[in-house]
PDB file of C-alpha atoms in Angstrom:
ATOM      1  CA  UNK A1414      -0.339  -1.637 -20.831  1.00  0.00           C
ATOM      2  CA  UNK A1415      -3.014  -1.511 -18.174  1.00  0.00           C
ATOM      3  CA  UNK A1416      -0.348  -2.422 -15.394  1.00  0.00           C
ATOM      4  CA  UNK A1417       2.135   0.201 -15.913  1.00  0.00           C
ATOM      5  CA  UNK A1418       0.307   2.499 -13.130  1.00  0.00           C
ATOM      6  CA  UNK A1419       0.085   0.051 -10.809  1.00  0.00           C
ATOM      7  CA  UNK A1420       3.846  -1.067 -11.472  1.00  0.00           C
ATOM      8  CA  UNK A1421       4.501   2.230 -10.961  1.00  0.00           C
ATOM      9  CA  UNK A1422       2.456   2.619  -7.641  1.00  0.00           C
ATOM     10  CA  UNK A1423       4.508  -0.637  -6.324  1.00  0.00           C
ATOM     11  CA  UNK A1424       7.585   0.497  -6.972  1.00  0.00           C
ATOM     12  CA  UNK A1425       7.022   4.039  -5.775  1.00  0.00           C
ATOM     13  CA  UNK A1426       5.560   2.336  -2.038  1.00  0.00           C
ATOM     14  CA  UNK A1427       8.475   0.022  -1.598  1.00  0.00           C
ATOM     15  CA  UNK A1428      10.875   2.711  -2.468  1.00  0.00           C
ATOM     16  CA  UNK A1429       9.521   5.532  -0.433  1.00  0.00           C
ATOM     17  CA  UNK A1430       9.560   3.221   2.475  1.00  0.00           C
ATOM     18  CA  UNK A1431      12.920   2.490   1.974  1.00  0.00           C
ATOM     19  CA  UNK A1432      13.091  -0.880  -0.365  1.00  0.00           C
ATOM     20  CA  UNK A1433      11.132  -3.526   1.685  1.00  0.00           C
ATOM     21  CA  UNK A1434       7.426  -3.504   3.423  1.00  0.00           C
ATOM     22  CA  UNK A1435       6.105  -6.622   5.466  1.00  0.00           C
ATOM     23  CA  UNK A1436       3.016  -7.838   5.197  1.00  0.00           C
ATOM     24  CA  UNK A1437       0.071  -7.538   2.559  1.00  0.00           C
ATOM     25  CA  UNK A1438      -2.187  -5.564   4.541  1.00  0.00           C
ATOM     26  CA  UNK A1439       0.187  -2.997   5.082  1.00  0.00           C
ATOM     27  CA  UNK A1440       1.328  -2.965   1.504  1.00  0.00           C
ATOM     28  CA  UNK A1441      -1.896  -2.433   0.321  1.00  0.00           C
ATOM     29  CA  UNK A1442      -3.053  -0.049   2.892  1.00  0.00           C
ATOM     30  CA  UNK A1443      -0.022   2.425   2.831  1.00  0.00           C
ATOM     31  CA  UNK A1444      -0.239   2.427  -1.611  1.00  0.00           C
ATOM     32  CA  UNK A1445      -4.297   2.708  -1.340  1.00  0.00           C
ATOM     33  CA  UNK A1446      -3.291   5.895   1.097  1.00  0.00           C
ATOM     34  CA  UNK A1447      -0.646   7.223  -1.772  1.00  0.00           C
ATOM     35  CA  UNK A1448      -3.025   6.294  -4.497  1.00  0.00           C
ATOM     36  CA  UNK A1449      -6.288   7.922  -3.232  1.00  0.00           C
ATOM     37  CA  UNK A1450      -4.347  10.924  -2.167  1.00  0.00           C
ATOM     38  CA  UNK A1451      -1.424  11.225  -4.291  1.00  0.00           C
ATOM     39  CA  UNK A1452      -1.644   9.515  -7.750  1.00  0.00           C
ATOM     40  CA  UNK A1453      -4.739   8.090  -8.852  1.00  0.00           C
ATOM     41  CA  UNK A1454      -2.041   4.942 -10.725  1.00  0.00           C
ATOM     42  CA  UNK A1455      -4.297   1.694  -9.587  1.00  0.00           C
ATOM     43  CA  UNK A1456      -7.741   0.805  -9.205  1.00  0.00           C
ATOM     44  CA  UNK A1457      -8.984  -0.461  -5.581  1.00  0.00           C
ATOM     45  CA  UNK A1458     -12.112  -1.806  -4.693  1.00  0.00           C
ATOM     46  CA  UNK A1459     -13.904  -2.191  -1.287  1.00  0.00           C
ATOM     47  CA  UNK A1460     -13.651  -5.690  -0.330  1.00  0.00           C
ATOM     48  CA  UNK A1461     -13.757  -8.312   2.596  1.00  0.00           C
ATOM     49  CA  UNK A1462     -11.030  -6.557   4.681  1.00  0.00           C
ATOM     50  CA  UNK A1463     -11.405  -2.913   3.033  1.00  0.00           C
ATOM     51  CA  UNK A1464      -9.479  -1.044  -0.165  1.00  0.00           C
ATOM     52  CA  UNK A1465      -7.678  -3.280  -2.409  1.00  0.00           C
ATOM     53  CA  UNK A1466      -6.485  -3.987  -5.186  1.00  0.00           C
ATOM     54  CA  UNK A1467      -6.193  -6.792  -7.714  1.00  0.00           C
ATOM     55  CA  UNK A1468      -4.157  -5.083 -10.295  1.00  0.00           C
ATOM     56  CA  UNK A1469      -1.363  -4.457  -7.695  1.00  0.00           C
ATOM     57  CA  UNK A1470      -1.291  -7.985  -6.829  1.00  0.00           C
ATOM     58  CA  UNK A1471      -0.595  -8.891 -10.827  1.00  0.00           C
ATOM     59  CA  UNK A1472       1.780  -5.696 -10.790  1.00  0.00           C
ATOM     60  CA  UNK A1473       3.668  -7.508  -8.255  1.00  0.00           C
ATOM     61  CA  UNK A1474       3.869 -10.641 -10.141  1.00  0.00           C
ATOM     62  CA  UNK A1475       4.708  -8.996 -13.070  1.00  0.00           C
ATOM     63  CA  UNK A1476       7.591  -7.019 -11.528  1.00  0.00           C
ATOM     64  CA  UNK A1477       9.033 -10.152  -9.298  1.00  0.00           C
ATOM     65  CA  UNK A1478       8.947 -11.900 -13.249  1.00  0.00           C
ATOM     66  CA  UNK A1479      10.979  -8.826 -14.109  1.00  0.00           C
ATOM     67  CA  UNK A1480      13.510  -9.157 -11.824  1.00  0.00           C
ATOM     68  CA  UNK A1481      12.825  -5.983  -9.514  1.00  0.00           C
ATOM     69  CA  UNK A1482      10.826  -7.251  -6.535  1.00  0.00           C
ATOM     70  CA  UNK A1483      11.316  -9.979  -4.240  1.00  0.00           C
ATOM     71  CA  UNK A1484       7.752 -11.076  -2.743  1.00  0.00           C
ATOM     72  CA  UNK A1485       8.159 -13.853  -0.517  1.00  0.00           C
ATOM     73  CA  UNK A1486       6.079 -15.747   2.529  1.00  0.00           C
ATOM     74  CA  UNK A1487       8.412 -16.169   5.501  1.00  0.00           C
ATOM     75  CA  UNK A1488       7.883 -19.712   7.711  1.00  0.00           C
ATOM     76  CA  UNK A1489       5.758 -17.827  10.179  1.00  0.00           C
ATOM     77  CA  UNK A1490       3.273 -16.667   7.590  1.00  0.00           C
ATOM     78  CA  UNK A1491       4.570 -13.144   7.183  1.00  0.00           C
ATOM     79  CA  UNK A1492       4.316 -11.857   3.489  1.00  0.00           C
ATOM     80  CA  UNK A1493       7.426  -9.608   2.359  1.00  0.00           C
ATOM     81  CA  UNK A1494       8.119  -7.066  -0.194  1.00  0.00           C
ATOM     82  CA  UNK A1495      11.770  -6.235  -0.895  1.00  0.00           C
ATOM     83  CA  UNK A1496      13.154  -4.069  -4.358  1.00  0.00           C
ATOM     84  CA  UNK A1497      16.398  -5.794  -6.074  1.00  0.00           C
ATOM     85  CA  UNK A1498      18.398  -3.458  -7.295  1.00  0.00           C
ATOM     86  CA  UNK A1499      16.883  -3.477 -10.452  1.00  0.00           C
ATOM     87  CA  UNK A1500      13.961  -2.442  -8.754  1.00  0.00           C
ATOM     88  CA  UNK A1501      15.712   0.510  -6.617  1.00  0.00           C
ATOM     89  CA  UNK A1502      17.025   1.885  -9.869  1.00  0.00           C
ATOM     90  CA  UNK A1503      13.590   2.328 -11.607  1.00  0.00           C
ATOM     91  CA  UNK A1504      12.271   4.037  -8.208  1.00  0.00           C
ATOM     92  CA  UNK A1505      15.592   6.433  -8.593  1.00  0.00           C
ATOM     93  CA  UNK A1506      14.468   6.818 -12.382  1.00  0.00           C
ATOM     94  CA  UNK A1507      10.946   7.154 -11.519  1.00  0.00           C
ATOM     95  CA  UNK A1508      11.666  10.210  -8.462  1.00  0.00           C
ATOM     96  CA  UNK A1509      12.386  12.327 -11.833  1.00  0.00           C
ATOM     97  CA  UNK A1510       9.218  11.419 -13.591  1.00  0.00           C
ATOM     98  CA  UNK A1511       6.986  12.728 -10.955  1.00  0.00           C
ATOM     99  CA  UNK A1512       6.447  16.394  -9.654  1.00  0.00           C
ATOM    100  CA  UNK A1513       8.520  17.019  -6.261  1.00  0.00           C
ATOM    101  CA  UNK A1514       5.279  18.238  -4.427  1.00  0.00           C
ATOM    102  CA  UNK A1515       3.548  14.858  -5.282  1.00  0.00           C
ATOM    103  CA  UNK A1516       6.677  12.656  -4.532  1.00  0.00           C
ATOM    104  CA  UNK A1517       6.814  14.245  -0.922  1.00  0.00           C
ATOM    105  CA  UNK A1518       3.337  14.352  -0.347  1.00  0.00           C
ATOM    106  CA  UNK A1519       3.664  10.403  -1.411  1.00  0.00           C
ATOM    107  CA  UNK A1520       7.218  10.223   1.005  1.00  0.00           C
ATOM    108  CA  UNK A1521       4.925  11.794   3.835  1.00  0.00           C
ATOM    109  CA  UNK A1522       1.921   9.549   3.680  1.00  0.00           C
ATOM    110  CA  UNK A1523       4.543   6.299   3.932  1.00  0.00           C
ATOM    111  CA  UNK A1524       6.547   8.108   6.674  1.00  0.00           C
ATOM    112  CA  UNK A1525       3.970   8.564   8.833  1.00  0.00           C
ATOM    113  CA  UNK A1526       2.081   4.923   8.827  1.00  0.00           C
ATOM    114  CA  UNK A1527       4.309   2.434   7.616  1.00  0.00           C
ATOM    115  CA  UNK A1528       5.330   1.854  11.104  1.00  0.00           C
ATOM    116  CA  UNK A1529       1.938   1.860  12.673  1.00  0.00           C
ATOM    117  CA  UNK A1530       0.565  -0.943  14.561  1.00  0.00           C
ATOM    118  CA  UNK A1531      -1.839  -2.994  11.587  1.00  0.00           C
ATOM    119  CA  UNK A1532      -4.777  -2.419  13.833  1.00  0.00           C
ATOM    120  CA  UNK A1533      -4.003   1.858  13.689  1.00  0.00           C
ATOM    121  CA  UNK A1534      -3.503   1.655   9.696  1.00  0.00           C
ATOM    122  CA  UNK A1535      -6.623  -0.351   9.004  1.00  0.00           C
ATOM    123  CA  UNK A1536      -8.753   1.771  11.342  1.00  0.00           C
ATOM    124  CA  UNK A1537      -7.024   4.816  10.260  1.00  0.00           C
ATOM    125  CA  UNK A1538      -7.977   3.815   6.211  1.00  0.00           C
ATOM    126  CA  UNK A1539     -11.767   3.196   7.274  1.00  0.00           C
ATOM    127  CA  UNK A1540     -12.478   5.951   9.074  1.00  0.00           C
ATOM    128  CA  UNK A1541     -10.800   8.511   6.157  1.00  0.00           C
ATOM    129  CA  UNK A1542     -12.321   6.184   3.290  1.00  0.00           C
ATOM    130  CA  UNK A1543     -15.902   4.607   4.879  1.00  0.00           C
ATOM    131  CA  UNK A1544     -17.390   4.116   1.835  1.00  0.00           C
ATOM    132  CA  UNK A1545     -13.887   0.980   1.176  1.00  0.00           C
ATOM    133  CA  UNK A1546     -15.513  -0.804   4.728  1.00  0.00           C
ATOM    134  CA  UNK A1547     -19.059  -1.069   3.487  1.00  0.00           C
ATOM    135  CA  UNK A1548     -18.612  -4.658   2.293  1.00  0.00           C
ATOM    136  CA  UNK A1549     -15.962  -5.474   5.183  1.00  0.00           C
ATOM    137  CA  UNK A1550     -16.245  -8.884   7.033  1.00  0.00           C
ATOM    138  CA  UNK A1551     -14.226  -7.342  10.064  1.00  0.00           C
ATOM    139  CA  UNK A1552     -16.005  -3.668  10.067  1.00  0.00           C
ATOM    140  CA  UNK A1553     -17.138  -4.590  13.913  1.00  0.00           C
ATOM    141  CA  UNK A1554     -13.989  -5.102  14.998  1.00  0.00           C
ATOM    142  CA  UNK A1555     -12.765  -2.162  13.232  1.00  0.00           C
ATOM    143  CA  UNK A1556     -15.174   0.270  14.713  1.00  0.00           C
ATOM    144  CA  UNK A1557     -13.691  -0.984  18.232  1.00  0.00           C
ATOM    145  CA  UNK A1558     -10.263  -0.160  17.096  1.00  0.00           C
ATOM    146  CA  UNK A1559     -11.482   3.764  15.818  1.00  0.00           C
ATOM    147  CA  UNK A1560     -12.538   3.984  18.947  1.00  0.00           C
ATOM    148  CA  UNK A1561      -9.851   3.014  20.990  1.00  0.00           C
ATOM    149  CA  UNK A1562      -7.284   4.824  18.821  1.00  0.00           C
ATOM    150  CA  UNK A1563      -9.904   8.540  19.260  1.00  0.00           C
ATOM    151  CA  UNK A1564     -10.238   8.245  15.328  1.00  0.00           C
TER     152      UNK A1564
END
């Protein structure tokens, strides 16, 4: 099936970052990161607001119809990941299907950004992958942040 790598991306993300991520941007940001550098498991494309990716979006759905994510809007407007435990145990049964070096590469890459400010991990993704911002509707404001960050 043309999902699995992206299933496999999702669940890999939410796992390494310890079961739950808020937001979209950051959930696509942090698994573009993993996937360009790591695993090559999804297909992005440069769009409006940089890399992403539509077959992670039906990955999601998939998985939530499968019982082992929880993807929910809060009242505020905050998107949410969370694994179920359904979820946690294919991430456990997926650590062993993936070479150690790759897995803490992948562990690394979450580690250091998931708890960035948005504005740091969307400047830091432009800056490293310019050629995902080409079509972007907010490069300007972008190129501000680059700078005030010393990217």
């Amino acid at each position: 099936m043309v999902l699995e790598g992206a299933k496999k991306l999702v669940i890999l993300v939410l796992g390494l970052a310890g079961g739950y991520l808020i937001t979209d941007t950051r959930f696509q940001k942090l698994a573009f990161l993993v996937n360009q550098e790591v695993f090559n498991l999804a297909k992005f494309e440069h769009n409006d607001y940089g890399p992403y990716s539509k077959e992670l979006m039906r990955a999601v759905d998939e998985l939530e119809k499968e019982g082992k994510l929880v993807y929910k809007w809060d009242s505020d407007g905050v998107s949410r990941y969370y694994l179920t435990e359904k979820g946690k145990e294919e991430f456990q049964q997926m650590l062993n299907q993936f070479e150690k070096e790759k897995v803490d590469k992948a562990k690394k890459i979450i580690q250091e950004h998931k708890d960035d400010p948005l504005s740091y991990l969307i400047a830091y993704v432009y800056k490293k992958y310019p050629e995902y911002a080409k079509n972007s509707k907010i490069k300007d404001k972008v190129e501000e942040w680059i700078r005030y960050y010393h990217l």
